[in-house]
Tab-separated table of C-alpha atoms in Angstrom:
chain	number	residue	atom	x	y	z
A	1	MET	CA	-23.547	101.193	72.656
A	2	GLU	CA	-22.067	100.730	75.452
A	3	PRO	CA	-18.267	101.241	75.601
A	4	LEU	CA	-15.326	98.611	75.188
A	5	GLN	CA	-13.943	97.564	78.517
A	6	SER	CA	-10.389	97.418	78.545
A	7	ASN	CA	-8.652	94.151	80.103
A	8	PRO	CA	-8.011	94.661	83.447
A	9	PHE	CA	-5.279	92.093	83.658
A	10	ARG	CA	-1.825	92.291	82.313
A	11	LEU	CA	0.390	89.400	82.183
A	12	HIS	CA	4.210	89.535	82.501
A	13	LEU	CA	6.497	87.187	81.573
A	14	THR	CA	10.163	86.666	82.962
A	15	ARG	CA	12.500	83.978	82.707
A	16	PRO	CA	13.154	81.829	85.502
A	17	ASP	CA	15.393	83.119	88.431
A	18	GLY	CA	18.227	80.625	89.866
A	19	ASN	CA	15.975	79.639	92.869
A	20	ALA	CA	16.629	75.903	94.056
A	21	THR	CA	12.998	75.204	92.914
A	22	HIS	CA	13.210	76.620	89.441
A	23	GLN	CA	16.839	74.746	88.802
A	24	VAL	CA	15.098	71.428	89.375
A	25	MET	CA	11.338	72.166	87.383
A	26	ALA	CA	13.304	74.276	84.769
A	27	PRO	CA	10.356	76.084	83.304
A	28	GLN	CA	10.874	77.872	80.186
A	29	LEU	CA	8.813	81.249	81.408
A	30	VAL	CA	7.671	82.341	84.843
A	31	GLY	CA	4.175	84.441	84.565
A	32	CYS	CA	2.785	86.962	86.898
A	33	LEU	CA	-0.886	88.410	86.247
A	34	TRP	CA	-1.407	92.274	87.565
A	35	SER	CA	-4.368	93.896	88.050
A	36	GLY	CA	-3.074	97.447	89.025
A	37	ASP	CA	-0.434	97.249	91.141
A	38	LYS	CA	-1.050	94.009	92.784
A	39	VAL	CA	-0.274	90.670	91.299
A	40	VAL	CA	-3.258	88.461	91.360
A	41	ALA	CA	-2.003	85.337	89.832
A	42	ARG	CA	1.040	83.196	88.989
A	43	GLY	CA	2.617	80.540	87.171
A	44	SER	CA	5.095	78.673	85.140
A	45	LEU	CA	5.195	77.381	81.580
A	46	TRP	CA	6.820	74.826	79.891
A	47	TRP	CA	6.779	73.726	76.145
A	48	ASP	CA	9.685	71.515	75.795
A	49	GLY	CA	10.720	67.811	76.196
A	50	LEU	CA	6.981	66.496	75.919
A	51	GLU	CA	5.889	65.820	72.407
A	52	GLU	CA	4.250	62.257	71.694
A	53	VAL	CA	0.972	61.612	73.061
A	54	ARG	CA	-0.342	58.151	71.950
A	55	SER	CA	-3.721	56.933	71.509
A	56	ASP	CA	-4.871	58.073	74.840
A	57	THR	CA	-8.707	57.115	75.321
A	58	TRP	CA	-9.441	60.939	75.641
A	59	LEU	CA	-8.649	61.555	72.352
A	60	ASN	CA	-11.228	61.650	69.710
A	61	ALA	CA	-11.201	58.532	67.121
A	62	GLU	CA	-9.797	60.973	64.206
A	63	THR	CA	-6.869	62.022	66.551
A	64	ARG	CA	-6.236	58.327	67.668
A	65	ALA	CA	-6.179	57.107	63.765
A	66	ALA	CA	-3.665	60.029	62.995
A	67	LYS	CA	-1.523	59.165	65.632
A	68	ALA	CA	-1.144	62.504	65.905
A	69	PHE	CA	1.859	64.011	67.600
A	70	LEU	CA	1.423	67.008	69.432
A	71	GLN	CA	3.442	69.717	70.905
A	72	VAL	CA	2.076	69.819	74.590
A	73	GLY	CA	2.283	72.626	76.875
A	74	ARG	CA	2.369	72.690	80.464
A	75	LEU	CA	1.109	75.134	83.266
A	76	GLY	CA	2.240	74.600	87.095
A	77	GLU	CA	3.276	76.252	90.187
A	78	LEU	CA	0.039	77.866	89.890
A	79	GLU	CA	-1.612	80.689	92.337
A	80	ALA	CA	-4.494	82.790	92.340
A	81	THR	CA	-6.420	85.155	94.475
A	82	GLU	CA	-9.791	84.761	92.888
A	83	THR	CA	-11.807	82.827	89.699
A	84	GLU	CA	-11.558	85.794	87.605
A	85	ALA	CA	-7.922	86.459	87.782
A	86	ALA	CA	-7.317	82.190	87.659
A	87	VAL	CA	-9.272	82.563	84.458
A	88	ALA	CA	-7.516	85.331	82.898
A	89	PHE	CA	-4.307	83.767	83.532
A	90	LEU	CA	-5.097	80.577	81.945
A	91	HIS	CA	-6.201	82.047	78.795
A	92	GLN	CA	-3.131	84.380	78.290
A	93	ALA	CA	-0.810	81.457	79.174
A	94	CYS	CA	-2.532	79.134	76.571
A	95	ASP	CA	-2.150	82.129	74.182
A	96	ILE	CA	1.796	82.304	74.874
A	97	LEU	CA	2.282	78.284	74.869
A	98	CYS	CA	-0.083	78.594	71.218
A	99	GLN	CA	2.948	81.142	69.770
A	100	TRP	CA	5.612	78.607	71.019
A	101	GLY	CA	3.741	76.002	68.672
A	102	CYS	CA	1.655	73.912	71.608
A	103	THR	CA	-1.371	72.299	70.350
A	104	LEU	CA	-2.337	71.014	73.604
A	105	VAL	CA	-1.725	72.158	77.370
A	106	LEU	CA	-2.109	70.167	80.448
A	107	GLY	CA	-2.339	71.576	83.969
A	108	PRO	CA	-1.666	71.255	86.911
A	109	MET	CA	1.539	70.156	85.882
A	110	ASP	CA	4.946	71.505	87.060
A	111	GLY	CA	6.730	70.844	83.878
A	112	SER	CA	6.623	66.878	84.072
A	113	THR	CA	5.179	63.407	85.709
A	114	TRP	CA	8.135	63.339	87.453
A	115	GLN	CA	7.418	66.771	89.730
A	116	SER	CA	4.076	67.647	91.300
A	117	TYR	CA	0.942	67.653	88.902
A	118	ARG	CA	-3.038	66.676	88.946
A	119	CYS	CA	-5.282	68.528	91.151
A	120	ALA	CA	-6.786	66.739	94.281
A	121	LEU	CA	-10.568	66.879	94.099
A	122	ASN	CA	-11.612	66.651	97.591
A	123	TRP	CA	-9.915	66.604	101.336
A	124	ASN	CA	-12.843	64.628	102.703
A	125	HIS	CA	-10.957	61.625	103.892
A	126	GLY	CA	-8.299	63.279	105.652
A	127	PRO	CA	-4.834	65.558	105.543
A	128	PRO	CA	-2.431	65.048	102.800
A	129	PHE	CA	-0.183	62.382	102.839
A	130	PHE	CA	3.741	62.782	102.246
A	131	SER	CA	4.417	63.701	98.972
A	132	GLU	CA	0.523	63.942	97.406
A	133	PRO	CA	0.112	67.164	95.278
A	134	GLN	CA	-1.735	69.669	97.931
A	135	THR	CA	-3.467	71.369	95.090
A	136	ASP	CA	-6.601	73.980	95.732
A	137	PRO	CA	-9.697	72.238	94.321
A	138	ARG	CA	-10.928	75.476	93.309
A	139	TRP	CA	-8.532	75.076	90.101
A	140	VAL	CA	-10.675	72.071	88.679
A	141	ASP	CA	-13.374	74.786	88.335
A	142	TRP	CA	-10.849	77.923	87.194
A	143	PHE	CA	-9.496	75.321	84.286
A	144	THR	CA	-13.127	74.219	83.375
A	145	GLN	CA	-13.708	77.977	83.129
A	146	ALA	CA	-10.812	78.420	80.698
A	147	GLY	CA	-12.156	75.863	78.188
A	148	PHE	CA	-10.010	72.840	79.723
A	149	THR	CA	-11.404	69.135	80.580
A	150	PRO	CA	-10.653	66.522	82.339
A	151	VAL	CA	-7.899	64.170	80.503
A	152	ALA	CA	-6.805	61.661	83.118
A	153	GLN	CA	-7.723	60.833	86.273
A	154	TYR	CA	-6.398	59.096	89.049
A	155	GLU	CA	-6.753	57.629	92.710
A	156	SER	CA	-5.179	57.350	95.801
A	157	ARG	CA	-6.533	54.189	98.250
A	158	LEU	CA	-5.891	53.433	101.852
A	159	CYS	CA	-5.192	49.802	103.183
A	160	LEU	CA	-6.290	49.192	106.441
A	161	ASP	CA	-4.790	45.711	106.944
A	162	LEU	CA	-1.296	45.172	106.050
A	163	SER	CA	-1.479	41.236	107.078
A	164	GLN	CA	-4.188	40.249	104.350
A	165	THR	CA	-3.692	38.288	101.269
A	166	HIS	CA	-4.696	37.433	98.339
A	167	PRO	CA	-6.195	34.184	97.786
A	168	PRO	CA	-3.495	31.749	96.243
A	169	GLY	CA	-5.973	29.824	93.993
A	170	ARG	CA	-7.182	33.478	92.038
A	171	ARG	CA	-3.835	34.872	91.445
A	172	TRP	CA	-1.242	34.549	88.597
A	173	HIS	CA	1.657	32.685	89.708
A	174	SER	CA	5.201	34.182	88.649
A	175	PRO	CA	8.237	31.954	87.333
A	176	ALA	CA	9.694	29.660	89.777
A	177	SER	CA	13.025	31.276	89.292
A	178	VAL	CA	11.621	34.666	90.612
A	179	ARG	CA	13.053	35.472	94.246
A	180	ILE	CA	12.198	38.307	96.376
A	181	GLN	CA	14.276	40.091	98.753
A	182	SER	CA	14.238	43.465	100.578
A	183	ALA	CA	16.633	46.000	100.125
A	184	GLN	CA	18.463	45.975	103.644
A	185	GLY	CA	22.066	45.255	103.494
A	186	ILE	CA	22.055	45.610	99.776
A	187	ALA	CA	24.192	48.563	98.105
A	188	VAL	CA	20.829	50.294	96.422
A	189	GLU	CA	23.209	52.943	94.986
A	190	ALA	CA	24.813	50.280	92.577
A	191	LEU	CA	21.612	48.904	91.830
A	192	LEU	CA	20.066	52.349	90.527
A	193	PRO	CA	21.175	51.538	86.659
A	194	GLN	CA	18.963	48.370	86.956
A	195	ILE	CA	15.984	50.249	88.871
A	196	TYR	CA	16.264	53.048	86.172
A	197	ALA	CA	15.968	50.426	83.059
A	198	LEU	CA	12.965	48.627	85.175
A	199	VAL	CA	11.099	51.865	85.928
A	200	MET	CA	11.567	53.341	82.251
A	201	ALA	CA	10.200	50.025	80.894
A	202	SER	CA	7.494	49.689	83.383
A	203	PHE	CA	6.202	53.323	82.578
A	204	ARG	CA	6.786	54.017	79.032
A	205	ARG	CA	2.966	53.463	78.074
A	206	GLN	CA	1.799	55.997	80.775
A	207	PRO	CA	-0.204	58.563	79.492
A	208	PHE	CA	2.107	61.760	79.259
A	209	PHE	CA	5.169	59.878	80.308
A	210	GLN	CA	8.546	61.782	79.822
A	211	PRO	CA	11.518	59.591	80.079
A	212	LEU	CA	14.354	61.001	82.184
A	213	PRO	CA	18.169	60.685	81.415
A	214	GLU	CA	19.790	58.102	83.940
A	215	ASP	CA	21.511	60.992	86.047
A	216	GLY	CA	18.428	62.820	86.279
A	217	PHE	CA	16.374	59.761	87.532
A	218	ALA	CA	19.272	58.914	90.016
A	219	SER	CA	19.148	62.712	91.062
A	220	TYR	CA	15.503	62.066	91.615
A	221	LEU	CA	15.440	58.866	93.339
A	222	ARG	CA	18.392	59.653	95.905
A	223	PRO	CA	16.706	61.913	98.205
A	224	LEU	CA	14.005	59.708	98.537
A	225	LEU	CA	16.192	56.762	99.429
A	226	THR	CA	17.542	58.703	102.300
A	227	GLN	CA	13.848	58.994	103.896
A	228	VAL	CA	13.188	55.037	103.861
A	229	ASP	CA	14.279	52.084	105.662
A	230	LEU	CA	15.632	49.988	103.249
A	231	ALA	CA	13.927	46.569	104.732
A	232	LEU	CA	10.730	48.221	103.507
A	233	ILE	CA	11.631	48.273	100.023
A	234	GLN	CA	11.238	45.031	98.023
A	235	LEU	CA	13.148	43.512	95.048
A	236	ALA	CA	12.336	40.787	92.676
A	237	TRP	CA	15.116	38.956	90.771
A	238	ASP	CA	14.529	36.544	87.912
A	239	GLU	CA	18.324	35.264	88.543
A	240	ASP	CA	20.318	37.979	88.090
A	241	ARG	CA	18.101	40.532	86.463
A	242	LEU	CA	16.088	42.474	88.502
A	243	VAL	CA	12.187	42.248	87.368
A	244	GLY	CA	10.027	43.911	89.746
A	245	VAL	CA	10.222	46.498	92.623
A	246	VAL	CA	8.247	48.578	95.057
A	247	LEU	CA	9.315	51.772	96.549
A	248	VAL	CA	7.874	52.328	100.151
A	249	LEU	CA	8.456	55.393	102.281
A	250	PRO	CA	7.002	56.260	105.778
A	251	ASP	CA	4.503	58.656	105.716
A	252	LEU	CA	6.112	61.817	107.452
A	253	LEU	CA	2.782	63.690	107.742
A	254	ALA	CA	0.724	60.932	109.504
A	255	THR	CA	0.213	61.907	112.895
A	256	ASP	CA	-2.207	59.450	114.332
A	257	SER	CA	-1.129	56.445	112.662
A	258	GLN	CA	1.923	54.320	111.510
A	259	ARG	CA	1.443	54.958	107.765
A	260	LEU	CA	3.320	53.610	105.035
A	261	ILE	CA	3.005	55.091	101.150
A	262	ILE	CA	3.392	52.559	98.429
A	263	LYS	CA	5.087	55.131	96.175
A	264	THR	CA	6.318	52.996	93.125
A	265	LEU	CA	5.240	49.537	92.033
A	266	ALA	CA	7.113	48.638	88.645
A	267	ILE	CA	7.276	45.092	86.916
A	268	TRP	CA	9.156	44.274	83.857
A	269	PRO	CA	6.414	44.205	81.127
A	270	ASP	CA	6.214	40.489	80.392
A	271	ARG	CA	3.297	38.210	80.645
A	272	ALA	CA	5.390	35.795	82.630
A	273	TYR	CA	5.558	38.396	85.379
A	274	ALA	CA	1.685	38.898	85.587
A	275	GLY	CA	1.466	37.902	89.140
A	276	LEU	CA	4.376	39.733	90.505
A	277	GLY	CA	2.716	42.364	91.660
A	278	SER	CA	0.350	40.939	94.207
A	279	THR	CA	3.265	39.211	95.524
A	280	LEU	CA	5.712	42.266	95.563
A	281	LEU	CA	2.755	44.345	97.569
A	282	GLU	CA	2.292	41.807	100.078
A	283	ALA	CA	5.545	41.625	100.715
A	284	ALA	CA	6.063	45.557	101.180
A	285	HIS	CA	2.659	45.184	103.544
A	286	GLN	CA	4.087	42.444	105.613
A	287	ALA	CA	8.013	44.159	105.717
A	288	GLY	CA	5.745	47.634	107.159
A	289	PHE	CA	3.675	45.373	109.509
A	290	ASP	CA	6.979	43.770	110.943
A	291	GLN	CA	8.229	47.395	111.313
A	292	GLY	CA	5.120	48.444	113.421
A	293	TYR	CA	3.238	50.123	110.616
A	294	ARG	CA	-0.668	49.309	110.304
A	295	GLN	CA	-1.633	51.143	107.131
A	296	ALA	CA	-0.617	51.770	103.939
A	297	ILE	CA	-1.621	54.660	101.091
A	298	HIS	CA	-1.386	53.179	97.577
A	299	ALA	CA	-0.386	56.538	96.050
A	300	LEU	CA	-1.496	58.516	92.983
A	301	MET	CA	-2.492	55.271	90.480
A	302	HIS	CA	-3.679	56.181	87.061
A	303	SER	CA	-7.477	55.102	86.231
A	304	HIS	CA	-6.425	52.908	83.401
A	305	ASN	CA	-3.212	51.384	85.477
A	306	LEU	CA	-3.375	47.615	85.941
A	307	SER	CA	-1.741	48.632	89.598
A	308	LEU	CA	-5.275	50.167	90.575
A	309	ASN	CA	-7.256	46.757	89.945
A	310	LEU	CA	-4.347	45.121	92.149
A	311	SER	CA	-4.759	47.959	94.915
A	312	ARG	CA	-8.326	47.284	95.027
A	313	ARG	CA	-8.086	43.980	96.158
A	314	TYR	CA	-6.662	45.444	99.617
A	315	SER	CA	-7.792	49.141	100.100
A	316	GLN	CA	-10.556	51.202	100.072
A	317	PRO	CA	-10.876	54.756	98.430
A	318	PHE	CA	-8.912	57.761	99.815
A	319	ARG	CA	-8.623	60.543	97.271
A	320	ASP	CA	-9.280	61.535	93.660
A	321	TYR	CA	-7.209	63.627	91.429
A	322	VAL	CA	-7.858	64.867	87.991
A	323	LEU	CA	-5.390	66.149	85.196
A	324	MET	CA	-6.884	68.709	82.880
A	325	GLY	CA	-6.185	69.598	79.155
A	326	LYS	CA	-6.724	71.931	76.271
A	327	LYS	CA	-6.432	71.618	72.751
A	328	LEU	CA	-5.272	74.849	71.112
A	329	SER	CA	-5.988	75.677	67.387
A	330	PRO	CA	-2.845	77.545	65.207
A	331	THR	CA	-5.421	80.362	64.820
A	332	GLN	CA	-5.663	81.179	68.434
């Protein structure tokens, strides 16, 4: 008989320190995987705040029928020197999350969908754009080797013609009472409660969506507003009610083009506003064109999101991403 080999790796867990990153993302634990006297992998663990998983398409029919409530753990801030260390870290981190009651683990996700998450599958179409998750594509293979499978897929797309319009005869028409205006000259800070209500309503059905408290949302949005020309942000009003918004940022990483990032397109969930997405997107494109921009990234859209179908009318593929997941059993 061959002698049993001891595990060459040991996982050391600590509470997060007081650095600025951990104050924002608030992991429950930080793990370092040691081999001898060297750290060969590291990452952060979360298990609070995300419990309900609706009937997303990757769940099997039995789980959907039961409308199961799953305790969702997350793994993020991941680093590793090589495959064996990465896989060992993922296995041991899943064991810890299982002990804390998790029945599903997602990664890479830095706590929630409001922070960096998803893994880019390739960098063939150019360097990262501003705010894009810059992950090592090898992590997809490492997650796979640790028993994870894809649970959600995403795309970013590139628009090369900001002046194009969708044929009027083929679009839905919004109510005549809806008017579009830019945020230029508007006290956006005073609009944050309405923007908050709109975004929460628009995205509540997105997979793994975790609502933020209003003050947390304001803290998330304020830094973005300091980096944008308010003339690029487009607002849709139905009388005095905010029913649509498109948040647009300059691509601060673009060195060879004047490029925008369409970061968030939110429409109030009502069939009366079904055509508002096209109107807002074209208004954002036109505002950017008027400011001298010539390209736009439609960023990080879920594969089942209606915004992806809208984007395809104006854009071409740019980058694909995946979120990985693994179900845990109580006996693990």
